């Protein structure tokens, strides 16, 4: 067992490069990854009918308190514990005390990109589903609980220059950058959640980060109001991102 591991909560919304970044950290020599630990408690508490709901509840603990304790106090088999956290999972009934014991990073992305990708997987899309209101709330709470301003990194900046941005991110976290973070082997990983067959099709076949993001996508008219609501939240955090 490793005493006093570095526990990183990497906060993201859906369709936000979060799984690729988990692959990147999972390729490090000193890191173990945890994939969306509150997904099953979130489904249990909300009753939402997400894809693969029954498989997720069967494969993962839906006991939110037990999950929270594991995240902050559980035995560590690696020096760095990387938690891929989804902001929209933090509904009423999910404990937050554990947030005092981890380092927080917010992985952000322009809402137009998030919406364009999310709408290809889900029929219903609203502001809460893509996590932007929760992003602002959790950013403030992370600061209040730790006394430390969370690190902010933009997914598009990573795609534009993976080596440079990952080096800066590692420096902000107090760990060394490893070249292994730039590439990984294709295929499923042991840490992947039961939902991987539905959500991770592209990442499972990947061996590294994709090309630069390019121009913003043009959204269908029905999604534009959601983007307009999310944009000020994104821009506020983007103003303090790693550059």
JSON list of C-alpha atoms in Angstrom, two decimals:
[
{"chain": "A", "resi": 1, "resn": "UNK", "atom": "CA", "xyz": [0.00, 0.00, 0.00]},
{"chain": "A", "resi": 2, "resn": "UNK", "atom": "CA", "xyz": [1.10, 3.55, -0.75]},
{"chain": "A", "resi": 3, "resn": "UNK", "atom": "CA", "xyz": [0.81, 6.03, 2.10]},
{"chain": "A", "resi": 4, "resn": "UNK", "atom": "CA", "xyz": [-0.36, 9.58, 1.37]},
{"chain": "A", "resi": 5, "resn": "UNK", "atom": "CA", "xyz": [-1.00, 9.16, -2.36]},
{"chain": "A", "resi": 6, "resn": "UNK", "atom": "CA", "xyz": [-1.78, 12.16, -4.52]},
{"chain": "A", "resi": 7, "resn": "UNK", "atom": "CA", "xyz": [-5.52, 11.97, -5.13]},
{"chain": "A", "resi": 8, "resn": "UNK", "atom": "CA", "xyz": [-6.64, 13.97, -8.16]},
{"chain": "A", "resi": 9, "resn": "UNK", "atom": "CA", "xyz": [-10.30, 14.71, -8.88]},
{"chain": "A", "resi": 10, "resn": "UNK", "atom": "CA", "xyz": [-10.49, 15.56, -12.57]},
{"chain": "A", "resi": 11, "resn": "UNK", "atom": "CA", "xyz": [-13.90, 17.23, -13.04]},
{"chain": "A", "resi": 12, "resn": "UNK", "atom": "CA", "xyz": [-15.53, 17.20, -16.44]},
{"chain": "A", "resi": 13, "resn": "UNK", "atom": "CA", "xyz": [-18.82, 17.20, -18.22]},
{"chain": "A", "resi": 14, "resn": "UNK", "atom": "CA", "xyz": [-19.72, 14.56, -20.80]},
{"chain": "A", "resi": 15, "resn": "UNK", "atom": "CA", "xyz": [-18.07, 14.49, -24.25]},
{"chain": "A", "resi": 16, "resn": "UNK", "atom": "CA", "xyz": [-15.17, 16.54, -23.01]},
{"chain": "A", "resi": 17, "resn": "UNK", "atom": "CA", "xyz": [-11.98, 14.57, -23.77]},
{"chain": "A", "resi": 18, "resn": "UNK", "atom": "CA", "xyz": [-12.28, 13.16, -20.26]},
{"chain": "A", "resi": 19, "resn": "UNK", "atom": "CA", "xyz": [-11.81, 9.51, -21.20]},
{"chain": "A", "resi": 20, "resn": "UNK", "atom": "CA", "xyz": [-8.81, 10.26, -23.41]},
{"chain": "A", "resi": 21, "resn": "UNK", "atom": "CA", "xyz": [-7.26, 12.19, -20.52]},
{"chain": "A", "resi": 22, "resn": "UNK", "atom": "CA", "xyz": [-7.93, 9.23, -18.22]},
{"chain": "A", "resi": 23, "resn": "UNK", "atom": "CA", "xyz": [-6.12, 7.05, -20.79]},
{"chain": "A", "resi": 24, "resn": "UNK", "atom": "CA", "xyz": [-3.22, 9.51, -20.71]},
{"chain": "A", "resi": 25, "resn": "UNK", "atom": "CA", "xyz": [-2.85, 9.41, -16.93]},
{"chain": "A", "resi": 26, "resn": "UNK", "atom": "CA", "xyz": [-3.42, 5.66, -16.91]},
{"chain": "A", "resi": 27, "resn": "UNK", "atom": "CA", "xyz": [-0.38, 5.28, -19.15]},
{"chain": "A", "resi": 28, "resn": "UNK", "atom": "CA", "xyz": [1.85, 6.80, -16.46]},
{"chain": "A", "resi": 29, "resn": "UNK", "atom": "CA", "xyz": [4.14, 4.52, -14.47]},
{"chain": "A", "resi": 30, "resn": "UNK", "atom": "CA", "xyz": [2.84, 5.70, -11.10]},
{"chain": "A", "resi": 31, "resn": "UNK", "atom": "CA", "xyz": [-0.93, 6.16, -11.58]},
{"chain": "A", "resi": 32, "resn": "UNK", "atom": "CA", "xyz": [-4.11, 4.18, -11.01]},
{"chain": "A", "resi": 33, "resn": "UNK", "atom": "CA", "xyz": [-7.41, 5.46, -12.46]},
{"chain": "A", "resi": 34, "resn": "UNK", "atom": "CA", "xyz": [-10.98, 5.43, -11.15]},
{"chain": "A", "resi": 35, "resn": "UNK", "atom": "CA", "xyz": [-13.69, 5.85, -13.78]},
{"chain": "A", "resi": 36, "resn": "UNK", "atom": "CA", "xyz": [-16.76, 7.94, -12.85]},
{"chain": "A", "resi": 37, "resn": "UNK", "atom": "CA", "xyz": [-17.14, 6.52, -9.35]},
{"chain": "A", "resi": 38, "resn": "UNK", "atom": "CA", "xyz": [-20.48, 8.22, -8.66]},
{"chain": "A", "resi": 39, "resn": "UNK", "atom": "CA", "xyz": [-22.24, 7.08, -11.85]},
{"chain": "A", "resi": 40, "resn": "UNK", "atom": "CA", "xyz": [-24.09, 4.20, -10.17]},
{"chain": "A", "resi": 41, "resn": "UNK", "atom": "CA", "xyz": [-25.13, 6.29, -7.11]},
{"chain": "A", "resi": 42, "resn": "UNK", "atom": "CA", "xyz": [-26.27, 9.03, -9.50]},
{"chain": "A", "resi": 43, "resn": "UNK", "atom": "CA", "xyz": [-28.49, 6.59, -11.41]},
{"chain": "A", "resi": 44, "resn": "UNK", "atom": "CA", "xyz": [-29.88, 5.14, -8.20]},
{"chain": "A", "resi": 45, "resn": "UNK", "atom": "CA", "xyz": [-30.70, 8.54, -6.70]},
{"chain": "A", "resi": 46, "resn": "UNK", "atom": "CA", "xyz": [-32.19, 10.09, -9.82]},
{"chain": "A", "resi": 47, "resn": "UNK", "atom": "CA", "xyz": [-33.86, 7.06, -11.37]},
{"chain": "A", "resi": 48, "resn": "UNK", "atom": "CA", "xyz": [-32.76, 8.28, -14.79]},
{"chain": "A", "resi": 49, "resn": "UNK", "atom": "CA", "xyz": [-32.93, 5.78, -17.62]},
{"chain": "A", "resi": 50, "resn": "UNK", "atom": "CA", "xyz": [-29.44, 6.10, -19.06]},
{"chain": "A", "resi": 51, "resn": "UNK", "atom": "CA", "xyz": [-28.03, 3.65, -21.61]},
{"chain": "A", "resi": 52, "resn": "UNK", "atom": "CA", "xyz": [-26.89, 0.42, -19.88]},
{"chain": "A", "resi": 53, "resn": "UNK", "atom": "CA", "xyz": [-28.48, 1.50, -16.60]},
{"chain": "A", "resi": 54, "resn": "UNK", "atom": "CA", "xyz": [-29.04, -2.03, -15.28]},
{"chain": "A", "resi": 55, "resn": "UNK", "atom": "CA", "xyz": [-25.55, -3.18, -16.26]},
{"chain": "A", "resi": 56, "resn": "UNK", "atom": "CA", "xyz": [-24.03, -0.18, -14.47]},
{"chain": "A", "resi": 57, "resn": "UNK", "atom": "CA", "xyz": [-26.00, -0.77, -11.27]},
{"chain": "A", "resi": 58, "resn": "UNK", "atom": "CA", "xyz": [-25.08, -4.45, -11.32]},
{"chain": "A", "resi": 59, "resn": "UNK", "atom": "CA", "xyz": [-21.37, -3.82, -11.84]},
{"chain": "A", "resi": 60, "resn": "UNK", "atom": "CA", "xyz": [-20.72, -0.81, -9.58]},
{"chain": "A", "resi": 61, "resn": "UNK", "atom": "CA", "xyz": [-21.48, 0.21, -6.01]},
{"chain": "A", "resi": 62, "resn": "UNK", "atom": "CA", "xyz": [-24.49, 2.52, -5.73]},
{"chain": "A", "resi": 63, "resn": "UNK", "atom": "CA", "xyz": [-23.68, 3.29, -2.07]},
{"chain": "A", "resi": 64, "resn": "UNK", "atom": "CA", "xyz": [-22.64, 6.94, -2.35]},
{"chain": "A", "resi": 65, "resn": "UNK", "atom": "CA", "xyz": [-21.16, 7.11, 1.16]},
{"chain": "A", "resi": 66, "resn": "UNK", "atom": "CA", "xyz": [-19.02, 4.04, 0.62]},
{"chain": "A", "resi": 67, "resn": "UNK", "atom": "CA", "xyz": [-17.79, 5.39, -2.70]},
{"chain": "A", "resi": 68, "resn": "UNK", "atom": "CA", "xyz": [-16.93, 8.74, -1.15]},
{"chain": "A", "resi": 69, "resn": "UNK", "atom": "CA", "xyz": [-14.96, 7.10, 1.65]},
{"chain": "A", "resi": 70, "resn": "UNK", "atom": "CA", "xyz": [-13.00, 5.03, -0.83]},
{"chain": "A", "resi": 71, "resn": "UNK", "atom": "CA", "xyz": [-12.10, 8.13, -2.83]},
{"chain": "A", "resi": 72, "resn": "UNK", "atom": "CA", "xyz": [-10.65, 10.02, 0.13]},
{"chain": "A", "resi": 73, "resn": "UNK", "atom": "CA", "xyz": [-9.41, 7.27, 2.46]},
{"chain": "A", "resi": 74, "resn": "UNK", "atom": "CA", "xyz": [-9.31, 4.00, 0.53]},
{"chain": "A", "resi": 75, "resn": "UNK", "atom": "CA", "xyz": [-6.09, 2.00, 0.25]},
{"chain": "A", "resi": 76, "resn": "UNK", "atom": "CA", "xyz": [-3.88, 3.10, -2.62]},
{"chain": "A", "resi": 77, "resn": "UNK", "atom": "CA", "xyz": [-1.90, 0.78, -4.86]},
{"chain": "A", "resi": 78, "resn": "UNK", "atom": "CA", "xyz": [-0.24, 3.66, -6.74]},
{"chain": "A", "resi": 79, "resn": "UNK", "atom": "CA", "xyz": [1.40, 6.96, -5.87]},
{"chain": "A", "resi": 80, "resn": "UNK", "atom": "CA", "xyz": [-1.15, 8.91, -7.94]},
{"chain": "A", "resi": 81, "resn": "UNK", "atom": "CA", "xyz": [-4.88, 8.14, -7.84]},
{"chain": "A", "resi": 82, "resn": "UNK", "atom": "CA", "xyz": [-6.65, 9.74, -10.78]},
{"chain": "A", "resi": 83, "resn": "UNK", "atom": "CA", "xyz": [-10.41, 10.10, -10.36]},
{"chain": "A", "resi": 84, "resn": "UNK", "atom": "CA", "xyz": [-12.39, 10.83, -13.50]},
{"chain": "A", "resi": 85, "resn": "UNK", "atom": "CA", "xyz": [-15.31, 12.75, -11.99]},
{"chain": "A", "resi": 86, "resn": "UNK", "atom": "CA", "xyz": [-18.46, 13.89, -13.81]},
{"chain": "A", "resi": 87, "resn": "UNK", "atom": "CA", "xyz": [-19.88, 17.17, -12.56]},
{"chain": "A", "resi": 88, "resn": "UNK", "atom": "CA", "xyz": [-23.49, 16.28, -13.34]},
{"chain": "A", "resi": 89, "resn": "UNK", "atom": "CA", "xyz": [-23.26, 13.21, -11.08]},
{"chain": "A", "resi": 90, "resn": "UNK", "atom": "CA", "xyz": [-23.03, 15.39, -7.95]},
{"chain": "A", "resi": 91, "resn": "UNK", "atom": "CA", "xyz": [-26.75, 15.51, -7.23]},
{"chain": "A", "resi": 92, "resn": "UNK", "atom": "CA", "xyz": [-28.41, 15.81, -3.83]},
{"chain": "A", "resi": 93, "resn": "UNK", "atom": "CA", "xyz": [-27.53, 12.74, -1.77]},
{"chain": "A", "resi": 94, "resn": "UNK", "atom": "CA", "xyz": [-23.94, 12.45, -3.01]},
{"chain": "A", "resi": 95, "resn": "UNK", "atom": "CA", "xyz": [-21.56, 13.30, -0.13]},
{"chain": "A", "resi": 96, "resn": "UNK", "atom": "CA", "xyz": [-19.05, 16.08, -0.67]},
{"chain": "A", "resi": 97, "resn": "UNK", "atom": "CA", "xyz": [-16.89, 15.96, 2.46]},
{"chain": "A", "resi": 98, "resn": "UNK", "atom": "CA", "xyz": [-14.35, 13.83, 0.59]},
{"chain": "A", "resi": 99, "resn": "UNK", "atom": "CA", "xyz": [-13.62, 16.83, -1.63]},
{"chain": "A", "resi": 100, "resn": "UNK", "atom": "CA", "xyz": [-11.45, 18.29, 1.14]},
{"chain": "A", "resi": 101, "resn": "UNK", "atom": "CA", "xyz": [-8.94, 15.45, 0.72]},
{"chain": "A", "resi": 102, "resn": "UNK", "atom": "CA", "xyz": [-8.14, 15.69, -3.00]},
{"chain": "A", "resi": 103, "resn": "UNK", "atom": "CA", "xyz": [-6.61, 18.07, -5.53]},
{"chain": "A", "resi": 104, "resn": "UNK", "atom": "CA", "xyz": [-9.17, 19.42, -7.95]},
{"chain": "A", "resi": 105, "resn": "UNK", "atom": "CA", "xyz": [-8.74, 19.99, -11.68]},
{"chain": "A", "resi": 106, "resn": "UNK", "atom": "CA", "xyz": [-11.47, 21.21, -14.02]},
{"chain": "A", "resi": 107, "resn": "UNK", "atom": "CA", "xyz": [-11.34, 19.99, -17.60]},
{"chain": "A", "resi": 108, "resn": "UNK", "atom": "CA", "xyz": [-13.41, 22.45, -19.61]},
{"chain": "A", "resi": 109, "resn": "UNK", "atom": "CA", "xyz": [-14.50, 22.62, -23.23]},
{"chain": "A", "resi": 110, "resn": "UNK", "atom": "CA", "xyz": [-16.47, 25.07, -25.34]},
{"chain": "A", "resi": 111, "resn": "UNK", "atom": "CA", "xyz": [-20.17, 24.18, -24.97]},
{"chain": "A", "resi": 112, "resn": "UNK", "atom": "CA", "xyz": [-20.71, 24.06, -28.74]},
{"chain": "A", "resi": 113, "resn": "UNK", "atom": "CA", "xyz": [-18.28, 21.14, -28.98]},
{"chain": "A", "resi": 114, "resn": "UNK", "atom": "CA", "xyz": [-19.81, 19.40, -25.97]},
{"chain": "A", "resi": 115, "resn": "UNK", "atom": "CA", "xyz": [-23.35, 19.75, -27.31]},
{"chain": "A", "resi": 116, "resn": "UNK", "atom": "CA", "xyz": [-22.50, 18.60, -30.81]},
{"chain": "A", "resi": 117, "resn": "UNK", "atom": "CA", "xyz": [-20.95, 15.42, -29.46]},
{"chain": "A", "resi": 118, "resn": "UNK", "atom": "CA", "xyz": [-23.48, 14.74, -26.69]},
{"chain": "A", "resi": 119, "resn": "UNK", "atom": "CA", "xyz": [-26.46, 15.07, -29.02]},
{"chain": "A", "resi": 120, "resn": "UNK", "atom": "CA", "xyz": [-25.10, 12.20, -31.11]},
{"chain": "A", "resi": 121, "resn": "UNK", "atom": "CA", "xyz": [-25.45, 9.89, -28.10]},
{"chain": "A", "resi": 122, "resn": "UNK", "atom": "CA", "xyz": [-28.53, 11.18, -26.26]},
{"chain": "A", "resi": 123, "resn": "UNK", "atom": "CA", "xyz": [-31.91, 12.34, -27.56]},
{"chain": "A", "resi": 124, "resn": "UNK", "atom": "CA", "xyz": [-32.57, 14.80, -24.72]},
{"chain": "A", "resi": 125, "resn": "UNK", "atom": "CA", "xyz": [-30.06, 17.56, -24.02]},
{"chain": "A", "resi": 126, "resn": "UNK", "atom": "CA", "xyz": [-30.31, 20.35, -21.47]},
{"chain": "A", "resi": 127, "resn": "UNK", "atom": "CA", "xyz": [-27.91, 22.56, -19.53]},
{"chain": "A", "resi": 128, "resn": "UNK", "atom": "CA", "xyz": [-27.77, 20.34, -16.44]},
{"chain": "A", "resi": 129, "resn": "UNK", "atom": "CA", "xyz": [-27.13, 17.21, -18.51]},
{"chain": "A", "resi": 130, "resn": "UNK", "atom": "CA", "xyz": [-23.87, 18.66, -19.85]},
{"chain": "A", "resi": 131, "resn": "UNK", "atom": "CA", "xyz": [-22.77, 19.81, -16.39]},
{"chain": "A", "resi": 132, "resn": "UNK", "atom": "CA", "xyz": [-22.22, 23.54, -16.81]},
{"chain": "A", "resi": 133, "resn": "UNK", "atom": "CA", "xyz": [-24.22, 24.85, -13.81]},
{"chain": "A", "resi": 134, "resn": "UNK", "atom": "CA", "xyz": [-22.57, 22.18, -11.65]},
{"chain": "A", "resi": 135, "resn": "UNK", "atom": "CA", "xyz": [-19.18, 23.25, -12.98]},
{"chain": "A", "resi": 136, "resn": "UNK", "atom": "CA", "xyz": [-19.50, 26.72, -11.50]},
{"chain": "A", "resi": 137, "resn": "UNK", "atom": "CA", "xyz": [-20.88, 25.41, -8.21]},
{"chain": "A", "resi": 138, "resn": "UNK", "atom": "CA", "xyz": [-18.25, 22.71, -7.75]},
{"chain": "A", "resi": 139, "resn": "UNK", "atom": "CA", "xyz": [-15.41, 25.05, -8.65]},
{"chain": "A", "resi": 140, "resn": "UNK", "atom": "CA", "xyz": [-16.43, 27.36, -5.80]},
{"chain": "A", "resi": 141, "resn": "UNK", "atom": "CA", "xyz": [-16.94, 24.46, -3.39]},
{"chain": "A", "resi": 142, "resn": "UNK", "atom": "CA", "xyz": [-13.57, 22.92, -4.23]},
{"chain": "A", "resi": 143, "resn": "UNK", "atom": "CA", "xyz": [-11.90, 26.22, -3.36]},
{"chain": "A", "resi": 144, "resn": "UNK", "atom": "CA", "xyz": [-13.87, 26.59, -0.13]},
{"chain": "A", "resi": 145, "resn": "UNK", "atom": "CA", "xyz": [-13.09, 23.06, 1.03]},
{"chain": "A", "resi": 146, "resn": "UNK", "atom": "CA", "xyz": [-9.38, 23.06, 0.20]},
{"chain": "A", "resi": 147, "resn": "UNK", "atom": "CA", "xyz": [-8.36, 26.73, 0.29]},
{"chain": "A", "resi": 148, "resn": "UNK", "atom": "CA", "xyz": [-6.70, 26.11, -3.07]},
{"chain": "A", "resi": 149, "resn": "UNK", "atom": "CA", "xyz": [-7.85, 27.47, -6.42]},
{"chain": "A", "resi": 150, "resn": "UNK", "atom": "CA", "xyz": [-8.55, 24.49, -8.68]},
{"chain": "A", "resi": 151, "resn": "UNK", "atom": "CA", "xyz": [-6.44, 23.98, -11.76]},
{"chain": "A", "resi": 152, "resn": "UNK", "atom": "CA", "xyz": [-8.29, 24.61, -15.03]},
{"chain": "A", "resi": 153, "resn": "UNK", "atom": "CA", "xyz": [-7.31, 23.07, -18.36]},
{"chain": "A", "resi": 154, "resn": "UNK", "atom": "CA", "xyz": [-9.13, 23.34, -21.69]},
{"chain": "A", "resi": 155, "resn": "UNK", "atom": "CA", "xyz": [-9.63, 20.20, -23.76]},
{"chain": "A", "resi": 156, "resn": "UNK", "atom": "CA", "xyz": [-8.97, 22.10, -26.99]},
{"chain": "A", "resi": 157, "resn": "UNK", "atom": "CA", "xyz": [-5.64, 23.37, -25.66]},
{"chain": "A", "resi": 158, "resn": "UNK", "atom": "CA", "xyz": [-4.63, 19.76, -24.97]},
{"chain": "A", "resi": 159, "resn": "UNK", "atom": "CA", "xyz": [-5.56, 18.72, -28.51]},
{"chain": "A", "resi": 160, "resn": "UNK", "atom": "CA", "xyz": [-3.66, 21.67, -29.97]},
{"chain": "A", "resi": 161, "resn": "UNK", "atom": "CA", "xyz": [-0.43, 20.76, -28.14]},
{"chain": "A", "resi": 162, "resn": "UNK", "atom": "CA", "xyz": [-0.67, 17.65, -25.94]},
{"chain": "A", "resi": 163, "resn": "UNK", "atom": "CA", "xyz": [2.94, 17.59, -24.79]},
{"chain": "A", "resi": 164, "resn": "UNK", "atom": "CA", "xyz": [3.06, 21.23, -23.74]},
{"chain": "A", "resi": 165, "resn": "UNK", "atom": "CA", "xyz": [-0.30, 21.25, -21.96]},
{"chain": "A", "resi": 166, "resn": "UNK", "atom": "CA", "xyz": [0.25, 17.94, -20.17]},
{"chain": "A", "resi": 167, "resn": "UNK", "atom": "CA", "xyz": [3.65, 19.16, -19.01]},
{"chain": "A", "resi": 168, "resn": "UNK", "atom": "CA", "xyz": [2.01, 22.29, -17.59]},
{"chain": "A", "resi": 169, "resn": "UNK", "atom": "CA", "xyz": [-0.76, 20.26, -15.99]},
{"chain": "A", "resi": 170, "resn": "UNK", "atom": "CA", "xyz": [1.69, 17.89, -14.34]},
{"chain": "A", "resi": 171, "resn": "UNK", "atom": "CA", "xyz": [3.72, 20.84, -13.08]},
{"chain": "A", "resi": 172, "resn": "UNK", "atom": "CA", "xyz": [0.58, 22.38, -11.55]},
{"chain": "A", "resi": 173, "resn": "UNK", "atom": "CA", "xyz": [-0.12, 19.07, -9.81]},
{"chain": "A", "resi": 174, "resn": "UNK", "atom": "CA", "xyz": [3.42, 18.68, -8.51]},
{"chain": "A", "resi": 175, "resn": "UNK", "atom": "CA", "xyz": [4.22, 15.56, -10.51]},
{"chain": "A", "resi": 176, "resn": "UNK", "atom": "CA", "xyz": [6.64, 14.99, -13.37]},
{"chain": "A", "resi": 177, "resn": "UNK", "atom": "CA", "xyz": [5.46, 14.71, -16.94]},
{"chain": "A", "resi": 178, "resn": "UNK", "atom": "CA", "xyz": [6.03, 11.32, -18.58]},
{"chain": "A", "resi": 179, "resn": "UNK", "atom": "CA", "xyz": [6.30, 10.79, -22.33]},
{"chain": "A", "resi": 180, "resn": "UNK", "atom": "CA", "xyz": [4.05, 7.75, -21.90]},
{"chain": "A", "resi": 181, "resn": "UNK", "atom": "CA", "xyz": [1.13, 10.13, -21.37]},
{"chain": "A", "resi": 182, "resn": "UNK", "atom": "CA", "xyz": [1.09, 10.95, -25.08]},
{"chain": "A", "resi": 183, "resn": "UNK", "atom": "CA", "xyz": [0.27, 7.42, -26.26]},
{"chain": "A", "resi": 184, "resn": "UNK", "atom": "CA", "xyz": [-1.47, 4.32, -25.00]},
{"chain": "A", "resi": 185, "resn": "UNK", "atom": "CA", "xyz": [-2.42, 0.92, -26.31]},
{"chain": "A", "resi": 186, "resn": "UNK", "atom": "CA", "xyz": [-5.83, 0.53, -27.93]},
{"chain": "A", "resi": 187, "resn": "UNK", "atom": "CA", "xyz": [-8.56, -1.57, -26.41]},
{"chain": "A", "resi": 188, "resn": "UNK", "atom": "CA", "xyz": [-10.57, -1.63, -23.16]},
{"chain": "A", "resi": 189, "resn": "UNK", "atom": "CA", "xyz": [-8.81, -0.92, -19.86]},
{"chain": "A", "resi": 190, "resn": "UNK", "atom": "CA", "xyz": [-9.41, -2.54, -16.46]},
{"chain": "A", "resi": 191, "resn": "UNK", "atom": "CA", "xyz": [-10.59, 0.77, -14.98]},
{"chain": "A", "resi": 192, "resn": "UNK", "atom": "CA", "xyz": [-13.27, 1.33, -17.65]},
{"chain": "A", "resi": 193, "resn": "UNK", "atom": "CA", "xyz": [-16.79, 1.49, -16.28]},
{"chain": "A", "resi": 194, "resn": "UNK", "atom": "CA", "xyz": [-19.54, -0.86, -17.38]},
{"chain": "A", "resi": 195, "resn": "UNK", "atom": "CA", "xyz": [-20.84, 1.97, -19.61]},
{"chain": "A", "resi": 196, "resn": "UNK", "atom": "CA", "xyz": [-17.74, 1.88, -21.82]},
{"chain": "A", "resi": 197, "resn": "UNK", "atom": "CA", "xyz": [-19.35, -0.11, -24.70]},
{"chain": "A", "resi": 198, "resn": "UNK", "atom": "CA", "xyz": [-21.89, 2.69, -25.22]},
{"chain": "A", "resi": 199, "resn": "UNK", "atom": "CA", "xyz": [-19.76, 5.79, -24.61]},
{"chain": "A", "resi": 200, "resn": "UNK", "atom": "CA", "xyz": [-16.13, 4.85, -25.31]},
{"chain": "A", "resi": 201, "resn": "UNK", "atom": "CA", "xyz": [-16.25, 3.47, -28.86]},
{"chain": "A", "resi": 202, "resn": "UNK", "atom": "CA", "xyz": [-13.84, 6.05, -30.27]},
{"chain": "A", "resi": 203, "resn": "UNK", "atom": "CA", "xyz": [-11.47, 6.08, -27.30]},
{"chain": "A", "resi": 204, "resn": "UNK", "atom": "CA", "xyz": [-11.26, 2.29, -27.12]},
{"chain": "A", "resi": 205, "resn": "UNK", "atom": "CA", "xyz": [-9.82, 2.30, -30.64]},
{"chain": "A", "resi": 206, "resn": "UNK", "atom": "CA", "xyz": [-7.49, 5.23, -29.99]},
{"chain": "A", "resi": 207, "resn": "UNK", "atom": "CA", "xyz": [-3.77, 5.18, -29.23]},
{"chain": "A", "resi": 208, "resn": "UNK", "atom": "CA", "xyz": [-3.35, 8.87, -28.47]},
{"chain": "A", "resi": 209, "resn": "UNK", "atom": "CA", "xyz": [-5.03, 12.26, -28.55]},
{"chain": "A", "resi": 210, "resn": "UNK", "atom": "CA", "xyz": [-6.84, 13.26, -31.70]},
{"chain": "A", "resi": 211, "resn": "UNK", "atom": "CA", "xyz": [-6.03, 16.14, -34.06]},
{"chain": "A", "resi": 212, "resn": "UNK", "atom": "CA", "xyz": [-6.52, 19.81, -33.14]},
{"chain": "A", "resi": 213, "resn": "UNK", "atom": "CA", "xyz": [-10.18, 20.68, -32.67]},
{"chain": "A", "resi": 214, "resn": "UNK", "atom": "CA", "xyz": [-10.49, 23.14, -35.55]},
{"chain": "A", "resi": 215, "resn": "UNK", "atom": "CA", "xyz": [-13.46, 25.49, -36.01]},
{"chain": "A", "resi": 216, "resn": "UNK", "atom": "CA", "xyz": [-16.45, 25.34, -33.70]},
{"chain": "A", "resi": 217, "resn": "UNK", "atom": "CA", "xyz": [-19.30, 23.16, -34.98]},
{"chain": "A", "resi": 218, "resn": "UNK", "atom": "CA", "xyz": [-22.53, 24.71, -36.20]},
{"chain": "A", "resi": 219, "resn": "UNK", "atom": "CA", "xyz": [-25.28, 23.61, -33.83]},
{"chain": "A", "resi": 220, "resn": "UNK", "atom": "CA", "xyz": [-28.88, 22.73, -34.70]},
{"chain": "A", "resi": 221, "resn": "UNK", "atom": "CA", "xyz": [-31.23, 25.57, -33.84]},
{"chain": "A", "resi": 222, "resn": "UNK", "atom": "CA", "xyz": [-32.74, 23.67, -30.90]},
{"chain": "A", "resi": 223, "resn": "UNK", "atom": "CA", "xyz": [-29.34, 23.40, -29.17]},
{"chain": "A", "resi": 224, "resn": "UNK", "atom": "CA", "xyz": [-28.26, 27.01, -29.57]},
{"chain": "A", "resi": 225, "resn": "UNK", "atom": "CA", "xyz": [-30.17, 28.30, -26.49]},
{"chain": "A", "resi": 226, "resn": "UNK", "atom": "CA", "xyz": [-28.41, 25.69, -24.32]},
{"chain": "A", "resi": 227, "resn": "UNK", "atom": "CA", "xyz": [-25.07, 26.78, -25.72]},
{"chain": "A", "resi": 228, "resn": "UNK", "atom": "CA", "xyz": [-25.89, 30.43, -25.03]},
{"chain": "A", "resi": 229, "resn": "UNK", "atom": "CA", "xyz": [-26.67, 29.60, -21.40]},
{"chain": "A", "resi": 230, "resn": "UNK", "atom": "CA", "xyz": [-23.50, 27.59, -20.93]},
{"chain": "A", "resi": 231, "resn": "UNK", "atom": "CA", "xyz": [-21.12, 30.00, -22.64]},
{"chain": "A", "resi": 232, "resn": "UNK", "atom": "CA", "xyz": [-20.70, 32.55, -19.79]},
{"chain": "A", "resi": 233, "resn": "UNK", "atom": "CA", "xyz": [-19.86, 29.72, -17.35]},
{"chain": "A", "resi": 234, "resn": "UNK", "atom": "CA", "xyz": [-17.28, 28.33, -19.75]},
{"chain": "A", "resi": 235, "resn": "UNK", "atom": "CA", "xyz": [-15.75, 31.74, -20.42]},
{"chain": "A", "resi": 236, "resn": "UNK", "atom": "CA", "xyz": [-15.39, 32.53, -16.73]},
{"chain": "A", "resi": 237, "resn": "UNK", "atom": "CA", "xyz": [-13.36, 29.37, -16.04]},
{"chain": "A", "resi": 238, "resn": "UNK", "atom": "CA", "xyz": [-11.50, 29.64, -19.34]},
{"chain": "A", "resi": 239, "resn": "UNK", "atom": "CA", "xyz": [-10.12, 33.01, -18.26]},
{"chain": "A", "resi": 240, "resn": "UNK", "atom": "CA", "xyz": [-8.03, 31.25, -15.57]},
{"chain": "A", "resi": 241, "resn": "UNK", "atom": "CA", "xyz": [-7.02, 28.13, -17.52]},
{"chain": "A", "resi": 242, "resn": "UNK", "atom": "CA", "xyz": [-3.45, 26.92, -17.94]},
{"chain": "A", "resi": 243, "resn": "UNK", "atom": "CA", "xyz": [-1.85, 28.59, -20.94]}
]
